[in-house]
Coordinates of C-alpha atoms in Angstrom, one line a residue:
X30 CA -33.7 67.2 -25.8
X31 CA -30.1 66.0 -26.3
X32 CA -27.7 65.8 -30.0
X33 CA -26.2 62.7 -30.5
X34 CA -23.5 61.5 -32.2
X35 CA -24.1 58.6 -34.2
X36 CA -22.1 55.2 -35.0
X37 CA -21.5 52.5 -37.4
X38 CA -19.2 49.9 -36.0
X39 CA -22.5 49.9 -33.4
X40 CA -20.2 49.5 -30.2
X41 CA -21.6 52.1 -28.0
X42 CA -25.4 53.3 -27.7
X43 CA -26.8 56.0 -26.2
X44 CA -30.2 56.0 -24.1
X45 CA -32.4 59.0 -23.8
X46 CA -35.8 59.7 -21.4
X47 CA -36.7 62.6 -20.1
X48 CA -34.1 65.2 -18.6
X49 CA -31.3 61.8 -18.6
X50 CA -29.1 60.3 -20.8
X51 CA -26.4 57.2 -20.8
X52 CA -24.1 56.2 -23.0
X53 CA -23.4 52.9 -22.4
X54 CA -21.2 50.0 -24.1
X55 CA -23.3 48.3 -26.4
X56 CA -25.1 45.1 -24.9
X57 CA -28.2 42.9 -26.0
X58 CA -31.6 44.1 -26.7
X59 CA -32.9 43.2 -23.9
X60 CA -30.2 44.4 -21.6
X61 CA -30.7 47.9 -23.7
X62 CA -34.3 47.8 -23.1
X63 CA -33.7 47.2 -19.2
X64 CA -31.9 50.3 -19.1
X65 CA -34.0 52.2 -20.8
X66 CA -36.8 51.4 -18.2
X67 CA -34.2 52.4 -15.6
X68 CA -32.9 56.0 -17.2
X69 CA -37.1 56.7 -17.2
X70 CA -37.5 55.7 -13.2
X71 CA -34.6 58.3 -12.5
X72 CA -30.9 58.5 -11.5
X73 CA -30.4 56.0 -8.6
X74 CA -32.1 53.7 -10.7
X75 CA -29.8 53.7 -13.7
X76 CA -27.1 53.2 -11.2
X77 CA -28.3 50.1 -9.4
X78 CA -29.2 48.5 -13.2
X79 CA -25.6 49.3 -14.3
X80 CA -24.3 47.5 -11.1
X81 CA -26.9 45.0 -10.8
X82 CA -23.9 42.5 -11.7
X83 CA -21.2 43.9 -9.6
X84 CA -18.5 45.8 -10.5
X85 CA -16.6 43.6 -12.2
X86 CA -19.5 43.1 -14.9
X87 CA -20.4 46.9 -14.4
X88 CA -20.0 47.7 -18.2
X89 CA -18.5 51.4 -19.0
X90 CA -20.6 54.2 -19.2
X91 CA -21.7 57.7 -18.7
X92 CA -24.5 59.3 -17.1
X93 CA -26.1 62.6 -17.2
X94 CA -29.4 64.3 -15.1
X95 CA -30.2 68.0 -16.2
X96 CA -33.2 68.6 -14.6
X97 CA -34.1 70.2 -10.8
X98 CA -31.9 73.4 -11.7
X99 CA -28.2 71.3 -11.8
X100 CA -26.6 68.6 -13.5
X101 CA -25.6 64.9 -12.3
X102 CA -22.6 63.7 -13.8
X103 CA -21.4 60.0 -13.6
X104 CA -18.8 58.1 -15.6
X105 CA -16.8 54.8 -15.4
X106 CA -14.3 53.6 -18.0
X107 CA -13.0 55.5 -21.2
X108 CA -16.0 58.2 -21.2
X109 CA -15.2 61.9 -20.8
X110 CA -17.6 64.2 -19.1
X111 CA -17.3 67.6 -20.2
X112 CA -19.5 70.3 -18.5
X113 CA -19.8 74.3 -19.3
X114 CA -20.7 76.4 -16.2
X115 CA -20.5 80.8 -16.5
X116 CA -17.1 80.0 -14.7
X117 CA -16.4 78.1 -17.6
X118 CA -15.6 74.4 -18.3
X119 CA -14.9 71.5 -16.3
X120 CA -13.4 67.9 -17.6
X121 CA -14.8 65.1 -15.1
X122 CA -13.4 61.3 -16.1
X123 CA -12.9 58.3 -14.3
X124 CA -9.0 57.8 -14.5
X125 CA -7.7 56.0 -11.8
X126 CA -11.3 55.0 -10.7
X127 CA -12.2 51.3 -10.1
X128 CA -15.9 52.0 -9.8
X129 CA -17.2 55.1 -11.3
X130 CA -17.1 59.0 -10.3
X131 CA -20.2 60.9 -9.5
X132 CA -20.9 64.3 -9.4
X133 CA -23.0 67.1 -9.0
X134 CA -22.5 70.4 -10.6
X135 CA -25.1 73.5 -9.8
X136 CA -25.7 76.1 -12.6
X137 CA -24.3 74.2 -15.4
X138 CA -25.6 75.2 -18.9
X139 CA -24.6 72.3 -20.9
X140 CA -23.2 68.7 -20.3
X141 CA -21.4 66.8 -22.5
X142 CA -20.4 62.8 -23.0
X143 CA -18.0 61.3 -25.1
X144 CA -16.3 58.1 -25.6
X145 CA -12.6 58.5 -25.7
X146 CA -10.2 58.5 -27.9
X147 CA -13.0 59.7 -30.6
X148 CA -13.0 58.3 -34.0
X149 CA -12.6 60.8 -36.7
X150 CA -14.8 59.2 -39.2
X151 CA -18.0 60.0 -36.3
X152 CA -16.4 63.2 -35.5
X153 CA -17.4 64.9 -38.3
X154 CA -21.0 63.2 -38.8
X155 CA -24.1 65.9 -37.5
X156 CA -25.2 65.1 -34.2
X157 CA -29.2 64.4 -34.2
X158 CA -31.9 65.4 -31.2
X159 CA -32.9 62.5 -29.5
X160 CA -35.9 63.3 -27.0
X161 CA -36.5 59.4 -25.9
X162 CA -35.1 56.3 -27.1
X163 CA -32.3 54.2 -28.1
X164 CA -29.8 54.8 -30.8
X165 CA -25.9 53.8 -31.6
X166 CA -23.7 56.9 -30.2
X167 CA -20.7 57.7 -28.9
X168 CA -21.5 61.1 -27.7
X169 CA -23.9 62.7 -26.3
X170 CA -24.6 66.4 -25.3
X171 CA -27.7 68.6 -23.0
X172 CA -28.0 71.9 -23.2
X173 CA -29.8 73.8 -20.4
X174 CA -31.2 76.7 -23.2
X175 CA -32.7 73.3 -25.5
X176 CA -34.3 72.5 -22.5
X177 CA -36.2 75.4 -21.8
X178 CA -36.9 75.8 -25.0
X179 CA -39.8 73.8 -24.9
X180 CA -42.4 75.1 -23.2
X181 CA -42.4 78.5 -25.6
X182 CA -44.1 75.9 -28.1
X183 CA -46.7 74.3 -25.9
X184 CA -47.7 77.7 -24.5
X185 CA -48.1 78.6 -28.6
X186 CA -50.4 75.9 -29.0
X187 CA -52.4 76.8 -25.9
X188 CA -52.7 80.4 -27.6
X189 CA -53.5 79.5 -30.8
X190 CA -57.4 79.2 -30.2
X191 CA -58.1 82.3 -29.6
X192 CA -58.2 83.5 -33.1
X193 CA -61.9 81.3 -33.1
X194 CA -63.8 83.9 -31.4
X195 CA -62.7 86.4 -34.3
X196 CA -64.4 84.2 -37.2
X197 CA -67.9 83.7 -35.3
X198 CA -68.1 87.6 -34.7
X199 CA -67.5 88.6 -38.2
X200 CA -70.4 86.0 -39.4
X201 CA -72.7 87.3 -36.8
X202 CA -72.7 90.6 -38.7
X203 CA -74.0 89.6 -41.8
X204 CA -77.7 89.9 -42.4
X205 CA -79.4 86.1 -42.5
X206 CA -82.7 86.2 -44.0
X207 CA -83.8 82.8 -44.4
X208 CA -83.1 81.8 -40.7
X209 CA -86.5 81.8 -38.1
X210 CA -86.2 84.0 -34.9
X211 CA -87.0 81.6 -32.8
X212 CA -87.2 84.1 -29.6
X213 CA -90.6 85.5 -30.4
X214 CA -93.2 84.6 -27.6
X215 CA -96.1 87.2 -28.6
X216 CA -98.1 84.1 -29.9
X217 CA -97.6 82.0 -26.6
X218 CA -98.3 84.5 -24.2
X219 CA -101.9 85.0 -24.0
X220 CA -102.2 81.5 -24.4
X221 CA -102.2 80.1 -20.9
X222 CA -104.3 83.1 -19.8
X223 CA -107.4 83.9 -21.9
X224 CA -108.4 80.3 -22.4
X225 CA -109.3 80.1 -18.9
X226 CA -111.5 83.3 -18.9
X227 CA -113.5 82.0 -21.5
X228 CA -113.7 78.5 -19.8
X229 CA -115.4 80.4 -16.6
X230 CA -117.6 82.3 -18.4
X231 CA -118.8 79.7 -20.0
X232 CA -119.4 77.0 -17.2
X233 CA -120.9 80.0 -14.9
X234 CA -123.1 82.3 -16.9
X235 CA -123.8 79.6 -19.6
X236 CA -124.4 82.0 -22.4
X237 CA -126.0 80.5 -25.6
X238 CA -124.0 80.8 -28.9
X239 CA -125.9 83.7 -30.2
X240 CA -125.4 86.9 -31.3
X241 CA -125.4 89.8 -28.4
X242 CA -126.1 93.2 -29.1
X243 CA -124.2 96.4 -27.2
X244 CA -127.4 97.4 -24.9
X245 CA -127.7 93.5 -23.9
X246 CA -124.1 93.5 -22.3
X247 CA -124.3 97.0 -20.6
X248 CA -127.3 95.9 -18.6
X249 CA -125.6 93.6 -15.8
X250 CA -123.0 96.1 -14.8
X251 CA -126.0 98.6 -13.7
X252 CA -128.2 96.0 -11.6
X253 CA -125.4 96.8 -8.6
X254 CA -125.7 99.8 -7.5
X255 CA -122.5 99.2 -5.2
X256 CA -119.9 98.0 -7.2
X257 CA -116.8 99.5 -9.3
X258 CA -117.1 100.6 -12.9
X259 CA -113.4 99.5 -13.0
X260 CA -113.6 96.4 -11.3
X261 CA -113.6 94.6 -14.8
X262 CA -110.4 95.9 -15.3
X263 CA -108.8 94.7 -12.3
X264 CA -110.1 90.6 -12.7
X265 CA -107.5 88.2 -13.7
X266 CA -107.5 84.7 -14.9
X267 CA -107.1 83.3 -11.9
X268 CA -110.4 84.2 -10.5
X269 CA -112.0 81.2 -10.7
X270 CA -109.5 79.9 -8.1
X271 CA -110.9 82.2 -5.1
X272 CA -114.7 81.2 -5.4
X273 CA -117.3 84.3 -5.6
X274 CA -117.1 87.3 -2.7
X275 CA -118.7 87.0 -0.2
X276 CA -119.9 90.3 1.7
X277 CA -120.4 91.0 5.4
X278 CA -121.1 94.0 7.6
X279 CA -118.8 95.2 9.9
X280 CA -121.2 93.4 12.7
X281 CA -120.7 90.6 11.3
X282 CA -116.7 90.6 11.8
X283 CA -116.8 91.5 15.1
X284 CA -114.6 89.2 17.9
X285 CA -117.2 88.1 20.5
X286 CA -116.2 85.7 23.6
X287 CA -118.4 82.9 23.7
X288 CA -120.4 82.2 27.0
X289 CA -119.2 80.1 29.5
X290 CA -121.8 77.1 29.6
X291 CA -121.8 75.8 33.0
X292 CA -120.9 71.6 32.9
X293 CA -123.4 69.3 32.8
X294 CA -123.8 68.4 36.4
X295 CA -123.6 64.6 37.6
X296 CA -125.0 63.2 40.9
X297 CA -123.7 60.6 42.3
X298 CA -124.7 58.4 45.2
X299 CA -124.4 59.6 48.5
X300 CA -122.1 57.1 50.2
X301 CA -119.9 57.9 47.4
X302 CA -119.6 62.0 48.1
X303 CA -119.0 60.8 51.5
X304 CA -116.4 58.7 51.3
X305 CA -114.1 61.2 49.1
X306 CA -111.1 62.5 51.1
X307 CA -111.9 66.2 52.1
X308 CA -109.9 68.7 49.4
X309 CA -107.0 70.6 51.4
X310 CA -107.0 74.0 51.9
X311 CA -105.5 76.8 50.0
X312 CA -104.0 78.4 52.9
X313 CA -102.6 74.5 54.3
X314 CA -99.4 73.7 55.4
X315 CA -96.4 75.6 57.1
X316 CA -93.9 76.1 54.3
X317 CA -92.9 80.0 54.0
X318 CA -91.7 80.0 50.4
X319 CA -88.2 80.2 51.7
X320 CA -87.5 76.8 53.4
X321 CA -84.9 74.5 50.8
X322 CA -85.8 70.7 50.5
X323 CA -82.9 68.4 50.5
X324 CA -83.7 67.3 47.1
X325 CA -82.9 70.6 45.5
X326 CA -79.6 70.5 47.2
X327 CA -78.4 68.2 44.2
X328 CA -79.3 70.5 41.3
X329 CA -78.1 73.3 42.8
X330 CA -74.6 72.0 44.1
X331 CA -74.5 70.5 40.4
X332 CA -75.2 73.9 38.7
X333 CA -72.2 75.8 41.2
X334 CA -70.0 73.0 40.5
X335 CA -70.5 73.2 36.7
X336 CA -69.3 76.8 36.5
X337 CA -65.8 76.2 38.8
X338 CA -65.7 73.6 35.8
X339 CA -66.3 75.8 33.2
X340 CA -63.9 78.7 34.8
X341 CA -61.0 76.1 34.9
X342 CA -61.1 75.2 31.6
X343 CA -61.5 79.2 30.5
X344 CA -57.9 79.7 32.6
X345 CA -56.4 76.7 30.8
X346 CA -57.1 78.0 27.9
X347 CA -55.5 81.4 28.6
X348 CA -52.2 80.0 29.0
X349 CA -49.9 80.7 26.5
X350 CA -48.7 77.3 25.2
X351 CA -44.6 76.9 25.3
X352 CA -43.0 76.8 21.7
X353 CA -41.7 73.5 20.3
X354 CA -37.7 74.0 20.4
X355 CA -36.4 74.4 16.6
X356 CA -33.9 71.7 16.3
X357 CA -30.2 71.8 13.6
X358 CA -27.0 70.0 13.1
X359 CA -23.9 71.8 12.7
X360 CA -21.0 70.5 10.4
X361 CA -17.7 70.3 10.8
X362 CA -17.1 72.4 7.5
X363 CA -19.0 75.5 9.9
X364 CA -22.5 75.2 7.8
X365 CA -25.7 75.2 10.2
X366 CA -28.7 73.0 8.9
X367 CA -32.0 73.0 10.0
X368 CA -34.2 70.1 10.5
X369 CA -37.3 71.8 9.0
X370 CA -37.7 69.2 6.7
X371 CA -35.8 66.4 7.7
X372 CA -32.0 66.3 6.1
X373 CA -30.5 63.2 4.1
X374 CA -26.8 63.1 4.5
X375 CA -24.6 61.3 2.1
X376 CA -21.8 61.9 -0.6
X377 CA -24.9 62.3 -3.3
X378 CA -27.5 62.1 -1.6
X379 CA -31.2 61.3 -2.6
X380 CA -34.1 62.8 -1.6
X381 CA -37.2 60.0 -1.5
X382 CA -40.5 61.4 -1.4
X383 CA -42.4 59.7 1.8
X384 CA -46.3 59.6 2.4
X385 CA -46.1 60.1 6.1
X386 CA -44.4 63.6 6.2
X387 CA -42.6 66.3 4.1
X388 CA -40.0 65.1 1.4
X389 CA -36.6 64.9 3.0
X390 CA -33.5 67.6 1.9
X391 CA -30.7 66.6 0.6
X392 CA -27.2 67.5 2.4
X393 CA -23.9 66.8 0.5
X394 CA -20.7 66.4 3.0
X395 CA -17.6 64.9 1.0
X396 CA -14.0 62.8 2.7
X397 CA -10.7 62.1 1.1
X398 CA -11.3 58.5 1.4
X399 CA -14.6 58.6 -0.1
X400 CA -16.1 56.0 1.8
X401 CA -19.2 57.5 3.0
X402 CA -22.5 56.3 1.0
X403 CA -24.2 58.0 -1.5
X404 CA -27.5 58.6 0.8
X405 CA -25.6 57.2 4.3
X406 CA -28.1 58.8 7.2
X407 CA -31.7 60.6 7.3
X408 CA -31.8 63.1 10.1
X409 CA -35.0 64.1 11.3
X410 CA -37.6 65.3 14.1
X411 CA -40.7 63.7 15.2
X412 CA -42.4 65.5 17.7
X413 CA -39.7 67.2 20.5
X414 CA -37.5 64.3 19.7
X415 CA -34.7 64.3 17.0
X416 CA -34.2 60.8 15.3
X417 CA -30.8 59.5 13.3
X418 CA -31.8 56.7 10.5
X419 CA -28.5 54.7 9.3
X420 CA -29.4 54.1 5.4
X421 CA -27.8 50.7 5.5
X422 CA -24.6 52.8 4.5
X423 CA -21.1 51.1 3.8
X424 CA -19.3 52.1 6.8
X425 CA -22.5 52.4 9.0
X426 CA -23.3 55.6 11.5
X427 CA -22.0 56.2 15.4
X428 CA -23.6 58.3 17.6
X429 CA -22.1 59.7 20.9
X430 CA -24.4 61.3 23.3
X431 CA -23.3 63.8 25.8
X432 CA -21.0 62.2 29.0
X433 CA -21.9 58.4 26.7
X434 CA -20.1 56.2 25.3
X435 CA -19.8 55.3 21.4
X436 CA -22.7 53.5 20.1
X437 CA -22.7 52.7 16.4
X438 CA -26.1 52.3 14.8
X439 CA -28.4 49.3 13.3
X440 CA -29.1 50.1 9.5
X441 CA -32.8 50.9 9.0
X442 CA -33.6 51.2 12.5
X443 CA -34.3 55.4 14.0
X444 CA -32.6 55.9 17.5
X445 CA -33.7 59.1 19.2
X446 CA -30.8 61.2 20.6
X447 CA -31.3 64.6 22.2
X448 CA -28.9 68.2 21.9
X449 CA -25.5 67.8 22.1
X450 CA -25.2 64.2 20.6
X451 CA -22.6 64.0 17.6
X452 CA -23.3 61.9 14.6
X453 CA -20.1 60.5 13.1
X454 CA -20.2 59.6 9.4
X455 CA -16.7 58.2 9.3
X456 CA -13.7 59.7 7.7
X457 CA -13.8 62.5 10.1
X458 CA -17.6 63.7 8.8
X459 CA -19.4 64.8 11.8
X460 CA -22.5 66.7 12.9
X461 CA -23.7 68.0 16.4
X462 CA -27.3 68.0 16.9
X463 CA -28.4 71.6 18.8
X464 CA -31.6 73.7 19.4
X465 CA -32.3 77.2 19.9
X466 CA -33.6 78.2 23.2

């Protein structure tokens, strides 16, 4: 959320999306609404639609980025950035600047932009919260507390449901007469059973619809002498699945082999029985058991040669496996960078997310001439192998290997160098690529 301060002459407006803001001299609608689009995409973005022209259209402006925990600052022309830190404030402005001045400030806690000299007549008009749009402004200001404000009232609103649960359990205590209970299955249970019963005894016994006295009914369950008085208690409806029982003596279940009945026996013609081969012996032929044929050689050779195989590949898979060198560059200011994830050098650099690996870290190195690129070189490492990317920067990227020669990069093209090699930025920037042992 940012305040602005509002306008009448209508010469400057101010565009808002997200964490960024720009005030910016005031242009066409379309050209307003371009920029807009641009402040939404992000930082880099605002800057390329700015100088889309060149710099000599570039129109005046001022930019600020408060989100990812610091604050990007850039101004061209008569605006003023002011930003409050706990060490306390700092002015940033463009005087003396052809272009525009960027910066990047960590821990700031609010950032503010103004168009000077200030007119009174706005000075004293309340600044309004702009979240997203486009208004007439000559100042602007973000606060890092405004920002974090936010999510208390979202995470409100997530609570605020809770209180539902409370309402339904006070109307479940009071008494409700006039509602069914559904959840009474005494009626339905002896449905799918005694039906069936009385479908057996009917098709079975075929007992006439008549009237049967007491004496009638005890009667059957005395004709067997051998059965249960309680077996009528035990029968279920599923009886008429199993068929009546049958009983057996214990002869009965006996296992018996059957007898071996000799084969029919066939006779053939004599001069057929006579010409058959005579069947060989049992006790034929002079192999001990012992003797190996040549054409089990094969299988047997195969089997001892699968285990060596086997064995090998056990031992190679014992050995311990040789860590992968950890690679870094070293500054010339003393700082030590790792290359785990890749590094993007540069005077403000820009971290692009890529689909192939992790998102690259940005590295900020600084000269007095100031002609080193925003994002000027990606360092990185692909496989054992560290790889220097020139970003198409303005002054491009050399490289010296160790006991070589200068060679100067192509833009956009990686060249693999290995430890030892120094990458020279220009203006005195450099970096020497190591590893530790």
């Amino acid at each position: 959320m940012f305040d602005v301060q509002q306008t009448t002459t209508g010469d400057w407006a101010v565009v808002a999306a997200g964490t960024r803001a720009l005030v910016v001299e005031a242009q066409d609608a379309s050209a307003l609404r371009a920029l807009a689009s641009a402040v939404a995409s992000g930082f880099a973005a605002t800057l390329e639609a700015l100088a889309a022209d060149g710099f000599a259209r570039t129109p005046s402006f001022g930019l600020i980025d408060g989100g990812a925990g610091r604050a990007m600052v850039a101004v061209r022309g008569p605006v003023v950035a002011t930003v409050r830190t706990a060490a306390g404030e700092r002015r940033i402005d463009a005087e003396g600047v052809s272009t525009w001045v960027e910066q990047q400030v960590a821990e700031a806690t609010a950032v503010a932009l103004a168009v000077e000299p200030a007119d009174a007549a706005d000075a004293r008009r309340p600044a309004l919260p702009l979240a997203d749009g486009i208004v007439w402004g000559t100042a602007v200001s973000w606060a890092g507390t405004v920002a974090s404000a936010a999510p208390a009232v979202v995470q409100e609103q997530k609570r605020a449901p809770i209180t539902a649960p409370v309402a339904l359990e006070v109307q479940a205590d009071e008494p409700q007469q006039d509602e069914p209970q559904p959840a009474q299955p005494e009626p339905a249970q002896p449905d799918p059973v005694h039906p069936e019963r009385v479908n057996v005894v009917a098709d079975e016994t075929r007992i006439p619809d008549t009237t049967v006295s007491e004496a009638t009914i005890a009667q059957p369950a005395d004709t067997d002498a051998g059965t249960d008085p309680d077996a009528d208690g035990d029968a279920t409806g599923y009886d008429h699945l199993f068929g009546a029982t049958m009983v057996r003596s214990v002869e009965d279940a006996a296992v018996r082999q059957a007898d071996e009945a000799e084969p029919a026996r066939i006779d053939l013609p004599r001069f057929i029985t006579d010409s058959a081969p005579a069947r060989p012996s049992a006790e034929a032929g002079d192999h001990d058991g012992l003797t190996i044929m040549s054409g089990s050689l094969g299988g047997l050779l195969g089997g001892r040669q699968s285990e060596q195989e086997h064995e090998r590949d056990n031992e190679h898979e014992q050995l311990p496996v040789a860590p992968s060198p950890r690679f870094f560059v070293d500054l010339a200011d003393g700082r030590r960078e790792y290359l785990e994830p890749p590094i993007v050098v540069g005077r403000a650099p820009v971290a692009s997310t890529t689909a192939r690996g992790p998102a690259p870290r940005p590295v900020t190195v600084d000269s007095a001439e100031r002609d080193i690129s925003r994002s000027h070189t990606t360092i990185a490492v692909e496989g054992d192998t560290v790889v220097v990317t020139d970003l198409h920067s303005r002054n491009g990227t050399m490289i010296v290997l160790p006991g070589k020669q200068p060679q100067k990069l192509r833009s956009g093209e990686p060249t693999a160098v290995i430890a030892g090699t120094v990458v020279d930025l220009g203006s005195g920037v450099t970096l020497t690529v190591g590893e530790d042992a």
